[in-house]
Amino acid sequence: MRVLRVDASARVDDSVTRRLADLMLEILGERVPDLSVVRREAAGMPFVDDAWVGANSTDPEARDSAQRWALAKSDELVSEVMAADVLVIATPIYNFGVPASLKAWVDQVARARLTFRDTEYGPEGLLTGKKAYVLVASGGTEVGSDIDFATPWLEFVLGFLGITDVEVIAADRGMLRGDSARQNAAEHVADVLERDWPALAEAS
Amino acid sequence: MRVLRVDASARVDDSVTRRLADLMLEILGERVPDLSVVRREAAGMPFVDDAWVGANSTDPEARDSAQRWALAKSDELVSEVMAADVLVIATPIYNFGVPASLKAWVDQVARARLTFRDTEYGPEGLLTGKKAYVLVASGGTEVGSDIDFATPWLEFVLGFLGITDVEVIAADRGMLRGDSARQNAAEHVADVLERDWPALAEAS
């Protein structure tokens, strides 16, 4: 089973979502023998730019080398997502939205013809058959509340791309709840994996 | 009158929002004699990182030179916003949200103690007395619809920072409406400026 782990926290050491993702992968590693994990840092993710937009709106067969180069990073990121069975997206909420780096990652992997396509019935997501665990932490923003613009958007855009099996695990309002926010989320991680991967553990 | 214009479109030449912002500033220039305009490109905006977060959560008097350096760009961007009477934010909708570059700009200017503060009654925005015009374009996303996560978030976070007088001017669903989306928005720009700045034109 192939996991793509995307970390969006600016924090390197003291990150709740990184610790939760570590825990998740540790448990999965114990239950799924042939687990392979690709790690992707959202930090340093490039923004889509003029060249990217021009190349992406050009028919693939008609793209010149400069346009292929403009999309090379995006192609790499798209293939990572395509290859994954499970996504683990570890993201804080910054200023009521996802970190800009995670938005930049989504802007890179949302590709017409590759990860979604337009049909006569509207857009269709092409990243089907995948599971996504979204580990969310926040200082003050309550996940799922009216001021949480991060989680609803992330769930929607993952669904737009075909990833409709999305589980949100929240360690929210850490400024108010202290470490209990992380502890509760850790218990939630354990419960979710107990539910989702027991059979695999026995079958392998 | 000082205007801060923030452009977030990845497109340089063929950008609806840039054209609308050009129009807005052209009209303002005719009506407001002492108009000064600062232009800020969101492209190339840095993400907040570990050093930024650490420095920002350190008491200003206690910050060392490395921490002051980590926040120097943010300080520059904050002072631009503080100095502005009017903000013109020209942003497309990418993947149902604002471009990552604009989120990166907001993450840089949302600074505790500087642009908002925590009070016993909850957070208080400090960027008061300013007007923001948000010029939004999209390919398929209808501004204000359930799948528009960009505009509601931008209005909310501007309000969080104290900018509550926000006017959205939409040139949305350009893929469906063609250039009429931009033309209608251009008329909306003219109407809004007719309403907001007639007195200034006569008084100057």
mmCIF file with all atom_site columns, C-alpha atoms in Angstrom, chain B residues 12-203:
data_model
loop_
_atom_site.group_PDB
_atom_site.id
_atom_site.type_symbol
_atom_site.label_atom_id
_atom_site.label_alt_id
_atom_site.label_comp_id
_atom_site.label_asym_id
_atom_site.label_entity_id
_atom_site.label_seq_id
_atom_site.pdbx_PDB_ins_code
_atom_site.Cartn_x
_atom_site.Cartn_y
_atom_site.Cartn_z
_atom_site.occupancy
_atom_site.B_iso_or_equiv
_atom_site.pdbx_formal_charge
_atom_site.auth_seq_id
_atom_site.auth_comp_id
_atom_site.auth_asym_id
_atom_site.auth_atom_id
_atom_site.pdbx_PDB_model_num
ATOM 1   C CA . VAL B 1 12  ? 0.765   38.970 -16.476 1.00 0.00 ? 12  VAL B CA 1
ATOM 2   C CA . ASP B 1 13  ? -0.722  40.175 -19.743 1.00 0.00 ? 13  ASP B CA 1
ATOM 3   C CA . ASP B 1 14  ? -4.015  38.427 -20.198 1.00 0.00 ? 14  ASP B CA 1
ATOM 4   C CA . SER B 1 15  ? -5.451  39.023 -16.721 1.00 0.00 ? 15  SER B CA 1
ATOM 5   C CA . VAL B 1 16  ? -9.022  40.199 -16.210 1.00 0.00 ? 16  VAL B CA 1
ATOM 6   C CA . THR B 1 17  ? -8.359  41.345 -12.661 1.00 0.00 ? 17  THR B CA 1
ATOM 7   C CA . ARG B 1 18  ? -5.288  43.336 -13.635 1.00 0.00 ? 18  ARG B CA 1
ATOM 8   C CA . ARG B 1 19  ? -7.273  45.099 -16.345 1.00 0.00 ? 19  ARG B CA 1
ATOM 9   C CA . LEU B 1 20  ? -10.018 45.920 -13.871 1.00 0.00 ? 20  LEU B CA 1
ATOM 10  C CA . ALA B 1 21  ? -7.478  47.218 -11.364 1.00 0.00 ? 21  ALA B CA 1
ATOM 11  C CA . ASP B 1 22  ? -5.897  49.351 -14.095 1.00 0.00 ? 22  ASP B CA 1
ATOM 12  C CA . LEU B 1 23  ? -9.324  50.799 -14.867 1.00 0.00 ? 23  LEU B CA 1
ATOM 13  C CA . MET B 1 24  ? -10.069 51.458 -11.199 1.00 0.00 ? 24  MET B CA 1
ATOM 14  C CA . LEU B 1 25  ? -6.811  53.317 -10.663 1.00 0.00 ? 25  LEU B CA 1
ATOM 15  C CA . GLU B 1 26  ? -7.212  55.254 -13.886 1.00 0.00 ? 26  GLU B CA 1
ATOM 16  C CA . ILE B 1 27  ? -10.620 56.539 -12.752 1.00 0.00 ? 27  ILE B CA 1
ATOM 17  C CA . LEU B 1 28  ? -9.369  57.208 -9.223  1.00 0.00 ? 28  LEU B CA 1
ATOM 18  C CA . GLY B 1 29  ? -6.417  59.085 -10.711 1.00 0.00 ? 29  GLY B CA 1
ATOM 19  C CA . GLU B 1 30  ? -8.799  61.394 -12.542 1.00 0.00 ? 30  GLU B CA 1
ATOM 20  C CA . ARG B 1 31  ? -10.846 62.101 -9.429  1.00 0.00 ? 31  ARG B CA 1
ATOM 21  C CA . VAL B 1 32  ? -8.311  62.198 -6.656  1.00 0.00 ? 32  VAL B CA 1
ATOM 22  C CA . PRO B 1 33  ? -5.479  64.640 -7.392  1.00 0.00 ? 33  PRO B CA 1
ATOM 23  C CA . ASP B 1 34  ? -3.082  63.612 -4.641  1.00 0.00 ? 34  ASP B CA 1
ATOM 24  C CA . LEU B 1 35  ? -3.392  59.909 -5.360  1.00 0.00 ? 35  LEU B CA 1
ATOM 25  C CA . SER B 1 36  ? -0.343  57.798 -4.567  1.00 0.00 ? 36  SER B CA 1
ATOM 26  C CA . VAL B 1 37  ? -0.287  54.128 -5.509  1.00 0.00 ? 37  VAL B CA 1
ATOM 27  C CA . VAL B 1 38  ? 1.933   51.392 -4.130  1.00 0.00 ? 38  VAL B CA 1
ATOM 28  C CA . ARG B 1 39  ? 1.880   48.207 -6.181  1.00 0.00 ? 39  ARG B CA 1
ATOM 29  C CA . ARG B 1 40  ? 2.476   44.827 -4.564  1.00 0.00 ? 40  ARG B CA 1
ATOM 30  C CA . GLU B 1 41  ? 2.738   41.616 -6.563  1.00 0.00 ? 41  GLU B CA 1
ATOM 31  C CA . ALA B 1 42  ? 1.668   38.563 -4.612  1.00 0.00 ? 42  ALA B CA 1
ATOM 32  C CA . ALA B 1 43  ? 3.806   36.401 -6.913  1.00 0.00 ? 43  ALA B CA 1
ATOM 33  C CA . GLY B 1 44  ? 7.047   35.451 -5.165  1.00 0.00 ? 44  GLY B CA 1
ATOM 34  C CA . MET B 1 45  ? 5.535   36.093 -1.738  1.00 0.00 ? 45  MET B CA 1
ATOM 35  C CA . PRO B 1 46  ? 7.358   33.993 0.869   1.00 0.00 ? 46  PRO B CA 1
ATOM 36  C CA . PHE B 1 47  ? 5.525   31.442 2.985   1.00 0.00 ? 47  PHE B CA 1
ATOM 37  C CA . VAL B 1 48  ? 5.625   31.845 6.736   1.00 0.00 ? 48  VAL B CA 1
ATOM 38  C CA . ASP B 1 49  ? 8.198   29.329 7.960   1.00 0.00 ? 49  ASP B CA 1
ATOM 39  C CA . ASP B 1 50  ? 9.536   27.932 11.223  1.00 0.00 ? 50  ASP B CA 1
ATOM 40  C CA . ALA B 1 51  ? 11.760  30.940 11.872  1.00 0.00 ? 51  ALA B CA 1
ATOM 41  C CA . TRP B 1 52  ? 8.871   33.328 11.114  1.00 0.00 ? 52  TRP B CA 1
ATOM 42  C CA . VAL B 1 53  ? 6.504   31.542 13.485  1.00 0.00 ? 53  VAL B CA 1
ATOM 43  C CA . GLY B 1 54  ? 9.112   31.416 16.236  1.00 0.00 ? 54  GLY B CA 1
ATOM 44  C CA . ALA B 1 55  ? 9.987   35.104 15.850  1.00 0.00 ? 55  ALA B CA 1
ATOM 45  C CA . ASN B 1 56  ? 6.371   36.187 15.663  1.00 0.00 ? 56  ASN B CA 1
ATOM 46  C CA . SER B 1 57  ? 5.511   34.398 18.892  1.00 0.00 ? 57  SER B CA 1
ATOM 47  C CA . THR B 1 58  ? 8.476   36.020 20.653  1.00 0.00 ? 58  THR B CA 1
ATOM 48  C CA . ASP B 1 59  ? 7.960   39.304 22.468  1.00 0.00 ? 59  ASP B CA 1
ATOM 49  C CA . PRO B 1 60  ? 9.211   42.081 20.153  1.00 0.00 ? 60  PRO B CA 1
ATOM 50  C CA . GLU B 1 61  ? 11.632  43.443 22.753  1.00 0.00 ? 61  GLU B CA 1
ATOM 51  C CA . ALA B 1 62  ? 13.101  39.980 23.246  1.00 0.00 ? 62  ALA B CA 1
ATOM 52  C CA . ARG B 1 63  ? 13.724  39.188 19.566  1.00 0.00 ? 63  ARG B CA 1
ATOM 53  C CA . ASP B 1 64  ? 17.311  38.685 18.481  1.00 0.00 ? 64  ASP B CA 1
ATOM 54  C CA . SER B 1 65  ? 18.666  39.907 15.147  1.00 0.00 ? 65  SER B CA 1
ATOM 55  C CA . ALA B 1 66  ? 17.895  36.623 13.387  1.00 0.00 ? 66  ALA B CA 1
ATOM 56  C CA . GLN B 1 67  ? 14.276  36.853 14.516  1.00 0.00 ? 67  GLN B CA 1
ATOM 57  C CA . ARG B 1 68  ? 14.021  40.472 13.430  1.00 0.00 ? 68  ARG B CA 1
ATOM 58  C CA . TRP B 1 69  ? 15.411  39.412 10.059  1.00 0.00 ? 69  TRP B CA 1
ATOM 59  C CA . ALA B 1 70  ? 12.856  36.568 9.839   1.00 0.00 ? 70  ALA B CA 1
ATOM 60  C CA . LEU B 1 71  ? 10.059  39.131 10.152  1.00 0.00 ? 71  LEU B CA 1
ATOM 61  C CA . ALA B 1 72  ? 11.609  41.934 8.076   1.00 0.00 ? 72  ALA B CA 1
ATOM 62  C CA . LYS B 1 73  ? 9.608   41.179 4.915   1.00 0.00 ? 73  LYS B CA 1
ATOM 63  C CA . SER B 1 74  ? 6.415   40.857 6.943   1.00 0.00 ? 74  SER B CA 1
ATOM 64  C CA . ASP B 1 75  ? 7.164   44.174 8.660   1.00 0.00 ? 75  ASP B CA 1
ATOM 65  C CA . GLU B 1 76  ? 7.570   45.812 5.233   1.00 0.00 ? 76  GLU B CA 1
ATOM 66  C CA . LEU B 1 77  ? 4.269   44.375 3.988   1.00 0.00 ? 77  LEU B CA 1
ATOM 67  C CA . VAL B 1 78  ? 2.487   45.344 7.201   1.00 0.00 ? 78  VAL B CA 1
ATOM 68  C CA . SER B 1 79  ? 3.694   48.925 6.958   1.00 0.00 ? 79  SER B CA 1
ATOM 69  C CA . GLU B 1 80  ? 2.419   49.090 3.353   1.00 0.00 ? 80  GLU B CA 1
ATOM 70  C CA . VAL B 1 81  ? -1.041  48.071 4.504   1.00 0.00 ? 81  VAL B CA 1
ATOM 71  C CA . MET B 1 82  ? -0.956  50.361 7.514   1.00 0.00 ? 82  MET B CA 1
ATOM 72  C CA . ALA B 1 83  ? -0.035  53.329 5.302   1.00 0.00 ? 83  ALA B CA 1
ATOM 73  C CA . ALA B 1 84  ? -2.844  52.713 2.811   1.00 0.00 ? 84  ALA B CA 1
ATOM 74  C CA . ASP B 1 85  ? -6.207  54.464 2.892   1.00 0.00 ? 85  ASP B CA 1
ATOM 75  C CA . VAL B 1 86  ? -7.601  52.206 0.172   1.00 0.00 ? 86  VAL B CA 1
ATOM 76  C CA . LEU B 1 87  ? -6.701  48.653 -0.820  1.00 0.00 ? 87  LEU B CA 1
ATOM 77  C CA . VAL B 1 88  ? -7.362  47.352 -4.303  1.00 0.00 ? 88  VAL B CA 1
ATOM 78  C CA . ILE B 1 89  ? -6.980  43.560 -4.229  1.00 0.00 ? 89  ILE B CA 1
ATOM 79  C CA . ALA B 1 90  ? -7.129  42.008 -7.679  1.00 0.00 ? 90  ALA B CA 1
ATOM 80  C CA . THR B 1 91  ? -7.478  38.253 -7.407  1.00 0.00 ? 91  THR B CA 1
ATOM 81  C CA . PRO B 1 92  ? -8.626  35.375 -9.544  1.00 0.00 ? 92  PRO B CA 1
ATOM 82  C CA . ILE B 1 93  ? -10.180 32.285 -8.004  1.00 0.00 ? 93  ILE B CA 1
ATOM 83  C CA . TYR B 1 94  ? -7.949  29.251 -8.422  1.00 0.00 ? 94  TYR B CA 1
ATOM 84  C CA . ASN B 1 95  ? -9.375  25.859 -7.466  1.00 0.00 ? 95  ASN B CA 1
ATOM 85  C CA . PHE B 1 96  ? -12.232 27.466 -5.493  1.00 0.00 ? 96  PHE B CA 1
ATOM 86  C CA . GLY B 1 97  ? -9.882  29.508 -3.321  1.00 0.00 ? 97  GLY B CA 1
ATOM 87  C CA . VAL B 1 98  ? -7.598  32.482 -3.590  1.00 0.00 ? 98  VAL B CA 1
ATOM 88  C CA . PRO B 1 99  ? -4.270  31.954 -5.327  1.00 0.00 ? 99  PRO B CA 1
ATOM 89  C CA . ALA B 1 100 ? -1.674  30.580 -2.903  1.00 0.00 ? 100 ALA B CA 1
ATOM 90  C CA . SER B 1 101 ? 0.342   33.759 -3.414  1.00 0.00 ? 101 SER B CA 1
ATOM 91  C CA . LEU B 1 102 ? -2.481  35.911 -2.019  1.00 0.00 ? 102 LEU B CA 1
ATOM 92  C CA . LYS B 1 103 ? -2.873  33.582 0.959   1.00 0.00 ? 103 LYS B CA 1
ATOM 93  C CA . ALA B 1 104 ? 0.864   33.928 1.501   1.00 0.00 ? 104 ALA B CA 1
ATOM 94  C CA . TRP B 1 105 ? 0.463   37.743 1.504   1.00 0.00 ? 105 TRP B CA 1
ATOM 95  C CA . VAL B 1 106 ? -2.331  37.534 4.095   1.00 0.00 ? 106 VAL B CA 1
ATOM 96  C CA . ASP B 1 107 ? -0.262  35.151 6.219   1.00 0.00 ? 107 ASP B CA 1
ATOM 97  C CA . GLN B 1 108 ? 2.519   37.768 6.138   1.00 0.00 ? 108 GLN B CA 1
ATOM 98  C CA . VAL B 1 109 ? 0.352   40.757 7.079   1.00 0.00 ? 109 VAL B CA 1
ATOM 99  C CA . ALA B 1 110 ? -1.766  39.060 9.754   1.00 0.00 ? 110 ALA B CA 1
ATOM 100 C CA . ARG B 1 111 ? 0.453   39.908 12.698  1.00 0.00 ? 111 ARG B CA 1
ATOM 101 C CA . ALA B 1 112 ? -0.538  39.790 16.369  1.00 0.00 ? 112 ALA B CA 1
ATOM 102 C CA . ARG B 1 113 ? 0.107   43.159 18.082  1.00 0.00 ? 113 ARG B CA 1
ATOM 103 C CA . LEU B 1 114 ? 0.438   44.949 14.701  1.00 0.00 ? 114 LEU B CA 1
ATOM 104 C CA . THR B 1 115 ? -2.643  44.271 12.570  1.00 0.00 ? 115 THR B CA 1
ATOM 105 C CA . PHE B 1 116 ? -4.809  42.556 15.173  1.00 0.00 ? 116 PHE B CA 1
ATOM 106 C CA . ARG B 1 117 ? -4.662  42.024 18.885  1.00 0.00 ? 117 ARG B CA 1
ATOM 107 C CA . ASP B 1 118 ? -6.272  39.759 21.419  1.00 0.00 ? 118 ASP B CA 1
ATOM 108 C CA . THR B 1 119 ? -8.461  41.468 23.983  1.00 0.00 ? 119 THR B CA 1
ATOM 109 C CA . GLU B 1 120 ? -10.579 40.142 26.820  1.00 0.00 ? 120 GLU B CA 1
ATOM 110 C CA . TYR B 1 121 ? -13.518 40.448 24.431  1.00 0.00 ? 121 TYR B CA 1
ATOM 111 C CA . GLY B 1 122 ? -11.788 38.452 21.700  1.00 0.00 ? 122 GLY B CA 1
ATOM 112 C CA . PRO B 1 123 ? -9.548  39.469 18.796  1.00 0.00 ? 123 PRO B CA 1
ATOM 113 C CA . GLU B 1 124 ? -9.667  43.070 17.567  1.00 0.00 ? 124 GLU B CA 1
ATOM 114 C CA . GLY B 1 125 ? -8.577  44.226 14.106  1.00 0.00 ? 125 GLY B CA 1
ATOM 115 C CA . LEU B 1 126 ? -6.189  47.176 14.071  1.00 0.00 ? 126 LEU B CA 1
ATOM 116 C CA . LEU B 1 127 ? -6.315  48.143 10.372  1.00 0.00 ? 127 LEU B CA 1
ATOM 117 C CA . THR B 1 128 ? -9.359  50.349 10.831  1.00 0.00 ? 128 THR B CA 1
ATOM 118 C CA . GLY B 1 129 ? -10.541 53.275 8.736   1.00 0.00 ? 129 GLY B CA 1
ATOM 119 C CA . LYS B 1 130 ? -9.612  51.695 5.408   1.00 0.00 ? 130 LYS B CA 1
ATOM 120 C CA . LYS B 1 131 ? -11.660 50.773 2.345   1.00 0.00 ? 131 LYS B CA 1
ATOM 121 C CA . ALA B 1 132 ? -10.954 47.623 0.315   1.00 0.00 ? 132 ALA B CA 1
ATOM 122 C CA . TYR B 1 133 ? -12.096 46.923 -3.219  1.00 0.00 ? 133 TYR B CA 1
ATOM 123 C CA . VAL B 1 134 ? -11.757 43.245 -4.095  1.00 0.00 ? 134 VAL B CA 1
ATOM 124 C CA . LEU B 1 135 ? -11.770 42.590 -7.830  1.00 0.00 ? 135 LEU B CA 1
ATOM 125 C CA . VAL B 1 136 ? -12.449 38.901 -8.398  1.00 0.00 ? 136 VAL B CA 1
ATOM 126 C CA . ALA B 1 137 ? -12.408 36.894 -11.598 1.00 0.00 ? 137 ALA B CA 1
ATOM 127 C CA . SER B 1 138 ? -13.039 33.217 -12.163 1.00 0.00 ? 138 SER B CA 1
ATOM 128 C CA . GLY B 1 139 ? -13.304 30.711 -14.961 1.00 0.00 ? 139 GLY B CA 1
ATOM 129 C CA . GLY B 1 140 ? -16.257 28.682 -13.719 1.00 0.00 ? 140 GLY B CA 1
ATOM 130 C CA . THR B 1 141 ? -16.765 29.443 -10.033 1.00 0.00 ? 141 THR B CA 1
ATOM 131 C CA . GLU B 1 142 ? -19.676 31.729 -9.309  1.00 0.00 ? 142 GLU B CA 1
ATOM 132 C CA . VAL B 1 143 ? -18.665 34.385 -6.785  1.00 0.00 ? 143 VAL B CA 1
ATOM 133 C CA . GLY B 1 144 ? -20.791 34.099 -3.670  1.00 0.00 ? 144 GLY B CA 1
ATOM 134 C CA . SER B 1 145 ? -21.904 30.553 -4.467  1.00 0.00 ? 145 SER B CA 1
ATOM 135 C CA . ASP B 1 146 ? -21.338 27.517 -2.224  1.00 0.00 ? 146 ASP B CA 1
ATOM 136 C CA . ILE B 1 147 ? -18.204 26.598 -4.140  1.00 0.00 ? 147 ILE B CA 1
ATOM 137 C CA . ASP B 1 148 ? -16.638 30.040 -3.768  1.00 0.00 ? 148 ASP B CA 1
ATOM 138 C CA . PHE B 1 149 ? -14.321 29.605 -0.777  1.00 0.00 ? 149 PHE B CA 1
ATOM 139 C CA . ALA B 1 150 ? -12.212 32.550 -1.873  1.00 0.00 ? 150 ALA B CA 1
ATOM 140 C CA . THR B 1 151 ? -14.432 35.600 -1.438  1.00 0.00 ? 151 THR B CA 1
ATOM 141 C CA . PRO B 1 152 ? -16.015 34.687 1.903   1.00 0.00 ? 152 PRO B CA 1
ATOM 142 C CA . TRP B 1 153 ? -12.604 33.901 3.379   1.00 0.00 ? 153 TRP B CA 1
ATOM 143 C CA . LEU B 1 154 ? -11.028 37.107 2.050   1.00 0.00 ? 154 LEU B CA 1
ATOM 144 C CA . GLU B 1 155 ? -13.887 39.257 3.361   1.00 0.00 ? 155 GLU B CA 1
ATOM 145 C CA . PHE B 1 156 ? -13.706 37.506 6.737   1.00 0.00 ? 156 PHE B CA 1
ATOM 146 C CA . VAL B 1 157 ? -9.947  37.788 7.183   1.00 0.00 ? 157 VAL B CA 1
ATOM 147 C CA . LEU B 1 158 ? -9.922  41.446 6.055   1.00 0.00 ? 158 LEU B CA 1
ATOM 148 C CA . GLY B 1 159 ? -12.647 42.071 8.631   1.00 0.00 ? 159 GLY B CA 1
ATOM 149 C CA . PHE B 1 160 ? -10.635 40.183 11.246  1.00 0.00 ? 160 PHE B CA 1
ATOM 150 C CA . LEU B 1 161 ? -7.805  42.652 10.583  1.00 0.00 ? 161 LEU B CA 1
ATOM 151 C CA . GLY B 1 162 ? -10.199 45.609 10.956  1.00 0.00 ? 162 GLY B CA 1
ATOM 152 C CA . ILE B 1 163 ? -10.973 46.245 7.284   1.00 0.00 ? 163 ILE B CA 1
ATOM 153 C CA . THR B 1 164 ? -14.730 45.901 7.359   1.00 0.00 ? 164 THR B CA 1
ATOM 154 C CA . ASP B 1 165 ? -15.605 48.239 4.478   1.00 0.00 ? 165 ASP B CA 1
ATOM 155 C CA . VAL B 1 166 ? -15.040 45.712 1.708   1.00 0.00 ? 166 VAL B CA 1
ATOM 156 C CA . GLU B 1 167 ? -16.576 45.875 -1.753  1.00 0.00 ? 167 GLU B CA 1
ATOM 157 C CA . VAL B 1 168 ? -16.411 42.830 -4.006  1.00 0.00 ? 168 VAL B CA 1
ATOM 158 C CA . ILE B 1 169 ? -16.584 43.428 -7.739  1.00 0.00 ? 169 ILE B CA 1
ATOM 159 C CA . ALA B 1 170 ? -16.925 40.148 -9.601  1.00 0.00 ? 170 ALA B CA 1
ATOM 160 C CA . ALA B 1 171 ? -16.017 39.230 -13.143 1.00 0.00 ? 171 ALA B CA 1
ATOM 161 C CA . ASP B 1 172 ? -16.912 35.604 -12.553 1.00 0.00 ? 172 ASP B CA 1
ATOM 162 C CA . ARG B 1 173 ? -17.542 32.566 -14.749 1.00 0.00 ? 173 ARG B CA 1
ATOM 163 C CA . GLY B 1 174 ? -15.518 34.006 -17.622 1.00 0.00 ? 174 GLY B CA 1
ATOM 164 C CA . MET B 1 175 ? -15.403 30.542 -19.256 1.00 0.00 ? 175 MET B CA 1
ATOM 165 C CA . LEU B 1 176 ? -19.197 30.673 -19.587 1.00 0.00 ? 176 LEU B CA 1
ATOM 166 C CA . ARG B 1 177 ? -19.824 34.407 -20.002 1.00 0.00 ? 177 ARG B CA 1
ATOM 167 C CA . GLY B 1 178 ? -16.825 35.313 -22.094 1.00 0.00 ? 178 GLY B CA 1
ATOM 168 C CA . ASP B 1 179 ? -15.716 38.983 -22.082 1.00 0.00 ? 179 ASP B CA 1
ATOM 169 C CA . SER B 1 180 ? -19.119 40.127 -20.810 1.00 0.00 ? 180 SER B CA 1
ATOM 170 C CA . ALA B 1 181 ? -17.960 39.041 -17.355 1.00 0.00 ? 181 ALA B CA 1
ATOM 171 C CA . ARG B 1 182 ? -15.169 41.602 -17.513 1.00 0.00 ? 182 ARG B CA 1
ATOM 172 C CA . GLN B 1 183 ? -17.312 44.270 -19.196 1.00 0.00 ? 183 GLN B CA 1
ATOM 173 C CA . ASN B 1 184 ? -20.018 44.007 -16.533 1.00 0.00 ? 184 ASN B CA 1
ATOM 174 C CA . ALA B 1 185 ? -17.383 44.212 -13.843 1.00 0.00 ? 185 ALA B CA 1
ATOM 175 C CA . ALA B 1 186 ? -15.883 47.268 -15.531 1.00 0.00 ? 186 ALA B CA 1
ATOM 176 C CA . GLU B 1 187 ? -19.282 48.971 -15.418 1.00 0.00 ? 187 GLU B CA 1
ATOM 177 C CA . HIS B 1 188 ? -19.558 47.974 -11.757 1.00 0.00 ? 188 HIS B CA 1
ATOM 178 C CA . VAL B 1 189 ? -16.159 49.576 -11.102 1.00 0.00 ? 189 VAL B CA 1
ATOM 179 C CA . ALA B 1 190 ? -17.304 52.805 -12.724 1.00 0.00 ? 190 ALA B CA 1
ATOM 180 C CA . ASP B 1 191 ? -20.561 52.827 -10.755 1.00 0.00 ? 191 ASP B CA 1
ATOM 181 C CA . VAL B 1 192 ? -18.838 52.162 -7.458  1.00 0.00 ? 192 VAL B CA 1
ATOM 182 C CA . LEU B 1 193 ? -16.287 54.932 -7.974  1.00 0.00 ? 193 LEU B CA 1
ATOM 183 C CA . GLU B 1 194 ? -19.021 57.311 -9.073  1.00 0.00 ? 194 GLU B CA 1
ATOM 184 C CA . ARG B 1 195 ? -20.718 56.618 -5.772  1.00 0.00 ? 195 ARG B CA 1
ATOM 185 C CA . ASP B 1 196 ? -17.613 56.631 -3.525  1.00 0.00 ? 196 ASP B CA 1
ATOM 186 C CA . TRP B 1 197 ? -15.528 59.451 -4.885  1.00 0.00 ? 197 TRP B CA 1
ATOM 187 C CA . PRO B 1 198 ? -17.694 62.177 -6.484  1.00 0.00 ? 198 PRO B CA 1
ATOM 188 C CA . ALA B 1 199 ? -17.316 64.559 -3.534  1.00 0.00 ? 199 ALA B CA 1
ATOM 189 C CA . LEU B 1 200 ? -13.540 64.236 -3.551  1.00 0.00 ? 200 LEU B CA 1
ATOM 190 C CA . ALA B 1 201 ? -13.448 65.168 -7.248  1.00 0.00 ? 201 ALA B CA 1
ATOM 191 C CA . GLU B 1 202 ? -15.433 68.361 -6.610  1.00 0.00 ? 202 GLU B CA 1
ATOM 192 C CA . ALA B 1 203 ? -13.741 69.257 -3.344  1.00 0.00 ? 203 ALA B CA 1
#
